[in-house]
Tab-separated table of C-alpha atoms and ligand atoms in Angstrom:
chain	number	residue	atom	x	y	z
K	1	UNK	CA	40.172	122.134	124.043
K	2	UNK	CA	43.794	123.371	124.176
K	3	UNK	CA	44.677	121.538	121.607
K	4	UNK	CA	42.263	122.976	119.662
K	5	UNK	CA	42.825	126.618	120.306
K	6	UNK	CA	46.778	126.270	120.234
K	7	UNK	CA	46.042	124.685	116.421
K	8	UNK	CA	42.974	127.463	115.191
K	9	UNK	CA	45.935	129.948	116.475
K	10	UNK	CA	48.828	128.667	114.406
K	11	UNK	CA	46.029	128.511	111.462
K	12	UNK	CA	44.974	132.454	112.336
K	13	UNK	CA	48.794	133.450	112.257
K	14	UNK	CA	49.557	130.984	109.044
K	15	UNK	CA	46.604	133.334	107.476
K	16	UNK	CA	48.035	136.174	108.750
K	17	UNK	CA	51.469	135.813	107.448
K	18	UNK	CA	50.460	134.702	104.240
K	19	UNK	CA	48.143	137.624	104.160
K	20	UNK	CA	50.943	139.952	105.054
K	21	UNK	CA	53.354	138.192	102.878
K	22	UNK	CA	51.312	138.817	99.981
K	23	UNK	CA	50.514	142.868	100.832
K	24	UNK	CA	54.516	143.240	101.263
K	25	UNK	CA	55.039	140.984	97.723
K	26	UNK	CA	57.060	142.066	96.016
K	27	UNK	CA	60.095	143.113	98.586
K	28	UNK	CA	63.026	142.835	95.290
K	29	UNK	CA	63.729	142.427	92.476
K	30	UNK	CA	61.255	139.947	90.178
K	31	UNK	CA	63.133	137.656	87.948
K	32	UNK	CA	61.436	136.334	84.818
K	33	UNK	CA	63.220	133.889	83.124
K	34	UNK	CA	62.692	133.934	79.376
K	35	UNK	CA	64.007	130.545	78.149
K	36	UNK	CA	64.947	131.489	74.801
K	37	UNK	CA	67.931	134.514	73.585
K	38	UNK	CA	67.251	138.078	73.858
K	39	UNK	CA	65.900	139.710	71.416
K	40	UNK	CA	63.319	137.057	70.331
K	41	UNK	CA	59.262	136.944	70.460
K	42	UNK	CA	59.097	135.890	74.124
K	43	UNK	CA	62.276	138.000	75.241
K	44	UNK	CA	60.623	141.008	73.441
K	45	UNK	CA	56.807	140.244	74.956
K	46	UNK	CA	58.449	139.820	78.592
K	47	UNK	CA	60.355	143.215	78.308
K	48	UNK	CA	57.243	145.352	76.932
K	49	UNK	CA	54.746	143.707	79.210
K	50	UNK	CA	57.491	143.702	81.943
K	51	UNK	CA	58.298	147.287	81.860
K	52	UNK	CA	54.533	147.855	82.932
K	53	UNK	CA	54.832	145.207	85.424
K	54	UNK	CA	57.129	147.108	87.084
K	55	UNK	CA	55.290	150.004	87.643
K	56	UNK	CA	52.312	148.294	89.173
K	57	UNK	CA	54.522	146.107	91.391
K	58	UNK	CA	57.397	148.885	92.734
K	59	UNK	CA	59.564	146.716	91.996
K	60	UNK	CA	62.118	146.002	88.964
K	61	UNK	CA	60.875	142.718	86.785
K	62	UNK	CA	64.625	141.543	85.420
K	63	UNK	CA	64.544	139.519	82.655
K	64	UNK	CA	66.939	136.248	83.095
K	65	UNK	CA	67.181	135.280	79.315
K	66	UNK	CA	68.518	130.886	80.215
K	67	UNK	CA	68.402	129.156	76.605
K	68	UNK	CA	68.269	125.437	75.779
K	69	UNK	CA	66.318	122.416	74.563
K	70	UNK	CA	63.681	124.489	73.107
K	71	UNK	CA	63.171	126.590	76.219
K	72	UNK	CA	62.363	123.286	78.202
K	73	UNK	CA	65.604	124.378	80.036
K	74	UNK	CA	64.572	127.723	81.179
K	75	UNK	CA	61.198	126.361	82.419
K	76	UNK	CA	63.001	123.846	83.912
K	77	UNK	CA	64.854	126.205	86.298
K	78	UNK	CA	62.132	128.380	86.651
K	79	UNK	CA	59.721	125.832	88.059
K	80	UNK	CA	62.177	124.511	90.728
K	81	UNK	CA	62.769	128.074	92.024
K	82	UNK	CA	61.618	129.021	95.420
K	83	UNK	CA	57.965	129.488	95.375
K	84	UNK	CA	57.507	133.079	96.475
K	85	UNK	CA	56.622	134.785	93.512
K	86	UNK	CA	59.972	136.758	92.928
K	87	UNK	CA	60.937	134.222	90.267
K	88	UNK	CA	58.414	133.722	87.303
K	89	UNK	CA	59.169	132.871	83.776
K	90	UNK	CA	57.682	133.178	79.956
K	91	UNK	CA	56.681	129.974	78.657
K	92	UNK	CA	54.718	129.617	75.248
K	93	UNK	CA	52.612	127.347	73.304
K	94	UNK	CA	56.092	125.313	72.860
K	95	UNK	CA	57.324	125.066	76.795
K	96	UNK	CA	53.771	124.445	78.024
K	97	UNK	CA	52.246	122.594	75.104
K	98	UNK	CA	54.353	120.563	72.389
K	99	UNK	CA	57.008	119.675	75.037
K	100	UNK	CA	55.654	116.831	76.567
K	101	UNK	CA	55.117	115.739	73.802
K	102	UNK	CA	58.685	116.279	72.026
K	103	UNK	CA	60.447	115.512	75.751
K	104	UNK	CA	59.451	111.751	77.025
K	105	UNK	CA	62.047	113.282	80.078
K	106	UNK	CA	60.639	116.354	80.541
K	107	UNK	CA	61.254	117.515	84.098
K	108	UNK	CA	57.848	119.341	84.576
K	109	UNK	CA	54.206	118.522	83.685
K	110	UNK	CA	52.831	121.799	82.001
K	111	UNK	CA	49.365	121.185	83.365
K	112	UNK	CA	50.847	120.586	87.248
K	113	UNK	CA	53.652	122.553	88.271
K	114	UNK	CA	52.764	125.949	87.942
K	115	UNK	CA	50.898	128.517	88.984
K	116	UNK	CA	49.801	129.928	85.772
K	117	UNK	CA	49.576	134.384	86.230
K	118	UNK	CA	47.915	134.856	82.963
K	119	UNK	CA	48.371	134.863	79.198
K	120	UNK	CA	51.041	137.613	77.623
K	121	UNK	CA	50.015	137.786	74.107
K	122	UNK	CA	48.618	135.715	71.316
K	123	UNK	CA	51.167	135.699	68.410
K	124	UNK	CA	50.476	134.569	65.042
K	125	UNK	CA	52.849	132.223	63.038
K	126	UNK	CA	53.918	133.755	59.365
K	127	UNK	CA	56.135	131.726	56.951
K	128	UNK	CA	58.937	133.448	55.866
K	129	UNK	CA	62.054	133.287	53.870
K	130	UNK	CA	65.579	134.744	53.174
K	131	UNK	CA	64.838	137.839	50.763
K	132	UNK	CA	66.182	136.238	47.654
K	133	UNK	CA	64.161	132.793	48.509
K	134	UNK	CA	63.346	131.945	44.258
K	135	UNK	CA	59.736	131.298	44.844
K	136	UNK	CA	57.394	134.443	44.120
K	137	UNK	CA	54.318	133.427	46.431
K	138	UNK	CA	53.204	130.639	48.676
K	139	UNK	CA	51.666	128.424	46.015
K	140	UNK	CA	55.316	128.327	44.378
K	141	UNK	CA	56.797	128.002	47.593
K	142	UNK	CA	54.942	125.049	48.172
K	143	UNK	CA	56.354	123.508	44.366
K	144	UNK	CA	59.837	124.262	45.236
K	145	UNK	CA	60.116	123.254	48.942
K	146	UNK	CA	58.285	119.504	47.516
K	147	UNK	CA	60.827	119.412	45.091
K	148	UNK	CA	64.059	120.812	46.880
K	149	UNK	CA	63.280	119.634	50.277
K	150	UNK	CA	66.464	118.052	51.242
K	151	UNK	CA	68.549	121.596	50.043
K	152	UNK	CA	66.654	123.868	51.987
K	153	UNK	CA	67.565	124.610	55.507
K	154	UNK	CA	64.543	125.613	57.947
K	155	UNK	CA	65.702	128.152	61.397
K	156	UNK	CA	64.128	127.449	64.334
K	157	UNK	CA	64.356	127.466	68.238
K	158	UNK	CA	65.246	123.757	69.394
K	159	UNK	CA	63.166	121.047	69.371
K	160	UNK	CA	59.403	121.822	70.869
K	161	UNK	CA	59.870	125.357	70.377
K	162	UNK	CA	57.298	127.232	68.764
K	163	UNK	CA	59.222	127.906	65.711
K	164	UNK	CA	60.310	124.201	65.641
K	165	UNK	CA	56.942	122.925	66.404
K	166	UNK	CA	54.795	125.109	63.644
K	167	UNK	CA	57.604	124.159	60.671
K	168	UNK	CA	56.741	120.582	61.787
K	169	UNK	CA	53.451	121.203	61.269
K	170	UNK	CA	53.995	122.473	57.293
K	171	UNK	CA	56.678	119.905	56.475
K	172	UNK	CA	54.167	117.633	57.486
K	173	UNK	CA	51.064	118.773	55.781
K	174	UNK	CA	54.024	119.360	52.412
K	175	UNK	CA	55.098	115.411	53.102
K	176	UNK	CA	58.852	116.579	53.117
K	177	UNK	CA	61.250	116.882	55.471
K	178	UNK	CA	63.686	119.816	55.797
K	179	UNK	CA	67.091	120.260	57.239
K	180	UNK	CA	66.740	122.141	60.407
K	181	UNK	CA	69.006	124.422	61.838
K	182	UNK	CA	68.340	124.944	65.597
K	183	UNK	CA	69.192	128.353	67.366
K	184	UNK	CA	69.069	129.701	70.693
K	185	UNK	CA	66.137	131.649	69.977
K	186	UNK	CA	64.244	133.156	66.987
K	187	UNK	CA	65.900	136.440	67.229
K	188	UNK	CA	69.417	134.876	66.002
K	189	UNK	CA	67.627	132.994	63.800
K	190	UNK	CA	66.103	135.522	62.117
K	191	UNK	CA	70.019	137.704	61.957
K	192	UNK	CA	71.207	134.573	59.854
K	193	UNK	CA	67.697	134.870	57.900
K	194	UNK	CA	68.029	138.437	57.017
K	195	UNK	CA	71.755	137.882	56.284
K	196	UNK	CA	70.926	134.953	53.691
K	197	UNK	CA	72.367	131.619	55.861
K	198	UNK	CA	69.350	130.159	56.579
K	199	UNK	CA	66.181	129.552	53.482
K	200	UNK	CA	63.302	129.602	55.396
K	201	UNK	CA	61.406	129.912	59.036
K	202	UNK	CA	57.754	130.037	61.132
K	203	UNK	CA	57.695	132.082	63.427
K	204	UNK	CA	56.131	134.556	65.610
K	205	UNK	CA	55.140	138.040	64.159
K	206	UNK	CA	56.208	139.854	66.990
K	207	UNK	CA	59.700	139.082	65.854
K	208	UNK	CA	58.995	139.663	62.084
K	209	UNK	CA	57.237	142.715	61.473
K	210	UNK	CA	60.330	144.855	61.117
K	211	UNK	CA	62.130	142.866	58.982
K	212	UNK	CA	59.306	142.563	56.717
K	213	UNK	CA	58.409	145.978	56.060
K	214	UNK	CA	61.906	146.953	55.889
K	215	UNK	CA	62.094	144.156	52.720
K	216	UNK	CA	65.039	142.721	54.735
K	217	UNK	CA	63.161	138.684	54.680
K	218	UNK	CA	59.862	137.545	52.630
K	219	UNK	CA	56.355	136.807	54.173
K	220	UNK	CA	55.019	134.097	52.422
K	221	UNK	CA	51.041	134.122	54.592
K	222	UNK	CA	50.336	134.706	57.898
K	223	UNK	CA	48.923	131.642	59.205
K	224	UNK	CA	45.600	132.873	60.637
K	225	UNK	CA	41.907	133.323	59.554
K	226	UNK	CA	42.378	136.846	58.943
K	227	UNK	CA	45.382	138.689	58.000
K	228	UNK	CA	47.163	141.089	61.116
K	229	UNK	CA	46.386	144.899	61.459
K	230	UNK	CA	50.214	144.942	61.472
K	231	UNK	CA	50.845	143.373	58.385
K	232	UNK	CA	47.266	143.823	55.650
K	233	UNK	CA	49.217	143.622	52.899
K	234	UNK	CA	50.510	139.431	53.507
K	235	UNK	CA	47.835	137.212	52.788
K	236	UNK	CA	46.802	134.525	54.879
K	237	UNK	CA	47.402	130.724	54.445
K	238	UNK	CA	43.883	130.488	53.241
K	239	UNK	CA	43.527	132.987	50.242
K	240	UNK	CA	47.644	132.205	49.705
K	241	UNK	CA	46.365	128.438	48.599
K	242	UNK	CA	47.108	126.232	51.674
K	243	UNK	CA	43.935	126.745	53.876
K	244	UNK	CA	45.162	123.911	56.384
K	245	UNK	CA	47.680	125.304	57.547
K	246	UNK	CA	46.291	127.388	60.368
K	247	UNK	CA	48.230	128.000	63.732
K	248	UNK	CA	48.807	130.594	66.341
K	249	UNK	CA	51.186	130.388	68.838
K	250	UNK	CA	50.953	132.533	72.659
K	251	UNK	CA	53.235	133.832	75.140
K	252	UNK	CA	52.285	133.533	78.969
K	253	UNK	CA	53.622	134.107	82.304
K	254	UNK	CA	53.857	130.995	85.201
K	255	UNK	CA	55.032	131.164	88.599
K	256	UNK	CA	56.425	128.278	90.309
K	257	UNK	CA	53.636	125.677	91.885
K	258	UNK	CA	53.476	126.705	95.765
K	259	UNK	CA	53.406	130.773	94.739
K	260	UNK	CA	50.920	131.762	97.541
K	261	UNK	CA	47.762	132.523	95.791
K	262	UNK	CA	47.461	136.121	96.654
K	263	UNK	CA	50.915	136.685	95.281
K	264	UNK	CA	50.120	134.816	92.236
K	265	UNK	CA	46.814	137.052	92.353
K	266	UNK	CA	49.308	140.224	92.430
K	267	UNK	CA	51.084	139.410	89.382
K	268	UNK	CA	48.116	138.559	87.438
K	269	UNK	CA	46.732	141.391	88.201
K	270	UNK	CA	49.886	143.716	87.688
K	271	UNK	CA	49.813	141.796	84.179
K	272	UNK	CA	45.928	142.840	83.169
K	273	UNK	CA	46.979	146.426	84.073
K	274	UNK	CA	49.735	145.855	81.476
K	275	UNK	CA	47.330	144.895	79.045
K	276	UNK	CA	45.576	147.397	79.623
K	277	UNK	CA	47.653	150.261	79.371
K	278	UNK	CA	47.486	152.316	76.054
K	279	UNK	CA	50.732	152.479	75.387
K	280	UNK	CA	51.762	148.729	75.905
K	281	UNK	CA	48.967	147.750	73.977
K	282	UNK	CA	50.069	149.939	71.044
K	283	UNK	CA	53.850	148.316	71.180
K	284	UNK	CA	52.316	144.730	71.320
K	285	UNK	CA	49.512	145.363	68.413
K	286	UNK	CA	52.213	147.094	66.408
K	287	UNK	CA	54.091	144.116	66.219
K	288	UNK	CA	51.132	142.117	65.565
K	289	UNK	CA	50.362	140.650	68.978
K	290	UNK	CA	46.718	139.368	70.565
K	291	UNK	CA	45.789	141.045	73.415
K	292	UNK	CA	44.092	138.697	75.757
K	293	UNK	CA	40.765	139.945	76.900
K	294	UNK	CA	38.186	139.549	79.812
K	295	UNK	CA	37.516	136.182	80.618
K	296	UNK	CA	40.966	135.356	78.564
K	297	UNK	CA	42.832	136.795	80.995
K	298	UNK	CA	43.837	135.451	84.831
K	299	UNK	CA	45.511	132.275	85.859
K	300	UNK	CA	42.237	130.035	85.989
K	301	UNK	CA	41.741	130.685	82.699
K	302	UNK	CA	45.183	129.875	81.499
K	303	UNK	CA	45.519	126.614	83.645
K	304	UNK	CA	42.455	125.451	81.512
K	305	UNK	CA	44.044	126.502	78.650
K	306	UNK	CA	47.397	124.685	79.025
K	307	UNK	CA	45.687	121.630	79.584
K	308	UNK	CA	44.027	122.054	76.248
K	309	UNK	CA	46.675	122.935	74.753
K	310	UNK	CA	48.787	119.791	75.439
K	311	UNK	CA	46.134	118.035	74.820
K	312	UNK	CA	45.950	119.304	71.111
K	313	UNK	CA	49.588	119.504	70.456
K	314	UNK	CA	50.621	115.742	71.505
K	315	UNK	CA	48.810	113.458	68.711
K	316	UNK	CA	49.515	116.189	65.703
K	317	UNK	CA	53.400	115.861	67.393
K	318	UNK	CA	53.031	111.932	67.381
K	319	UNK	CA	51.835	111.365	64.269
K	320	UNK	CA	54.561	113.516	62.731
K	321	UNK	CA	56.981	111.399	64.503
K	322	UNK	CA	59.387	113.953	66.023
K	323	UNK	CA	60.618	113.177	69.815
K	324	UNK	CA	63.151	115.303	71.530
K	325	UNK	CA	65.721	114.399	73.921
D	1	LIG	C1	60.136	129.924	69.571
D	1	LIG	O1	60.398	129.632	68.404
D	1	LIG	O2	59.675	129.151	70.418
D	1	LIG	C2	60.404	131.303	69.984
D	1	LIG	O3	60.184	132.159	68.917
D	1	LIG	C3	61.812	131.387	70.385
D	1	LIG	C4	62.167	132.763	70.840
D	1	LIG	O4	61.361	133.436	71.506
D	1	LIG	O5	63.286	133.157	70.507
């Protein structure tokens, strides 16, 4: 009977603690490590989104920008941090989707060790090119890339990134194979696009929409059903003359697997505020961002959604033949 008592005790306090661990959460700093340079699409959704964050929380969200691999070494570090919700990280349709994929090491399981907090943004892919890229539209783009393949040089993120993983997609569906030039993210990239050292990228159009109105890079299609609020005058894929190629790419935030569940339930929930907020929303939709909505939102709903999304990514990675390190 002791026994028993002594053990429904420890189990009360355990409660209690994790109870009052959670209403104290968060007691510094959080640290969101964005795997990819500053100044690119998931740097740039972690700050906006962030800055919100912080308001809910009362505490600073610092953004810890650790490059490499494709972002699979950011995630890396960021699931093998301690498990008390003041480190959490950006990951994307690359770090929690293509990767396994692309890394037959890869030192986490997407679908397993995390606790997912909720998606960020969705984020259309756009092809675009250096401003002085010869072809007028994307049905001459397609001519010339078939038949100057092995001169043009495609930007991207590192293998299994999102820019990486969406060109692979369209050199595939073209039959050709580029040369790829890998950066540390898509916002350096997109400085050697804009200054004419690089031909061509996909990429996200949170990172884009500047650059395009400004005339500095061309948009070629926006890779979506419909063409973004942000950008109406770039046609989609579809009316542009290459209907199959159709992709999306997403931003969300994970915490480390162990994250007590009412602290993961805190930052999910400082995150819907986020997206909620007028003036977030506005800086994410001006840049052409998604904005998750009800049922989209939450860490249930984004476990579910990882799973699917590795699921979808891994044979259209395998049959185009691309494996990382
Ligand atoms: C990607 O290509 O995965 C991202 O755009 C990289 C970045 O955010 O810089």
């Amino acid at each position: 009977m002791l026994k028993k008592t002594f053990v429904g005790a420890v189990a009360a306090l355990a409660l209690w603690a994790g109870g009052a661990f959670a209403q104290a959460f968060p007691t510094k700093p959080v640290t969101v490590i964005v795997p990819f340079a500053a100044g690119g699409p998931t740097d740039v959704i972690a700050r906006i989104v962030g800055e919100h964050m912080s308001k809910t929380l009362g505490q600073q969200l610092v953004i810890e920008n650790v490059v490499g691999a494709g972002g699979t070494t950011g995630i890396t570090r960021g699931a093998q941090a301690t498990a008390d919700g003041h480190t959490i990280m950006m990951g994307h349709m690359g770090t929690h989707g293509a990767a396994p994929a692309m890394y037959p090491n890869l030192k986490y399981d997407p679908t397993k060790d995390f606790a997912p907090i909720g998606l960020a943004a969705g984020t259309p892919i756009l092809i675009v090119a250096k401003k002085d890229f010869q072809p007028k539209d994307l049905k001459e783009f397609v001519a010339y890339v078939k038949a100057n393949a092995t001169k043009i040089n495609e930007a991207h993120a590192g293998i299994a990134s999102v820019s990486h993983t969406t060109c692979l997609m369209l050199q595939h569906q073209l039959g050709v194979k580029l040369t790829e030039v890998a950066y540390r993210g898509t916002g350096p990239a997109l400085n050697d696009l804009v200054g004419g050292q690089v031909d061509i990228m996909c990429d996200q159009i949170v990172n884009l929409v500047e650059q395009i109105k400004g005339g500095q890079i061309k948009a070629y299609a926006v890779a979506t059903p419909e063409r973004s609020p942000a950008l109406p005058d770039v046609p989609t894929t579809k009316e542009a003359g290459l209907p199959d190629y159709q992709v999306s790419a997403w931003n969300a935030l994970f915490a480390p697997k162990g994250t007590p569940a009412p602290v993961v339930a805190k930052l999910s929930d400082a995150l819907s505020k986020a997206l909620d907020d007028p003036a977030t929303r506005k800086r994410l939709l001006d840049l052409g961002g998604v904005i998750p909505e009800g049922q989209q939102r939450g860490g249930t709903y984004l476990g579910t959604f990882v799973a699917q999304e590795v699921a979808r990514w891994t044979p259209i990675i395998k049959a185009a033949g691309v494996v990382g390190q």
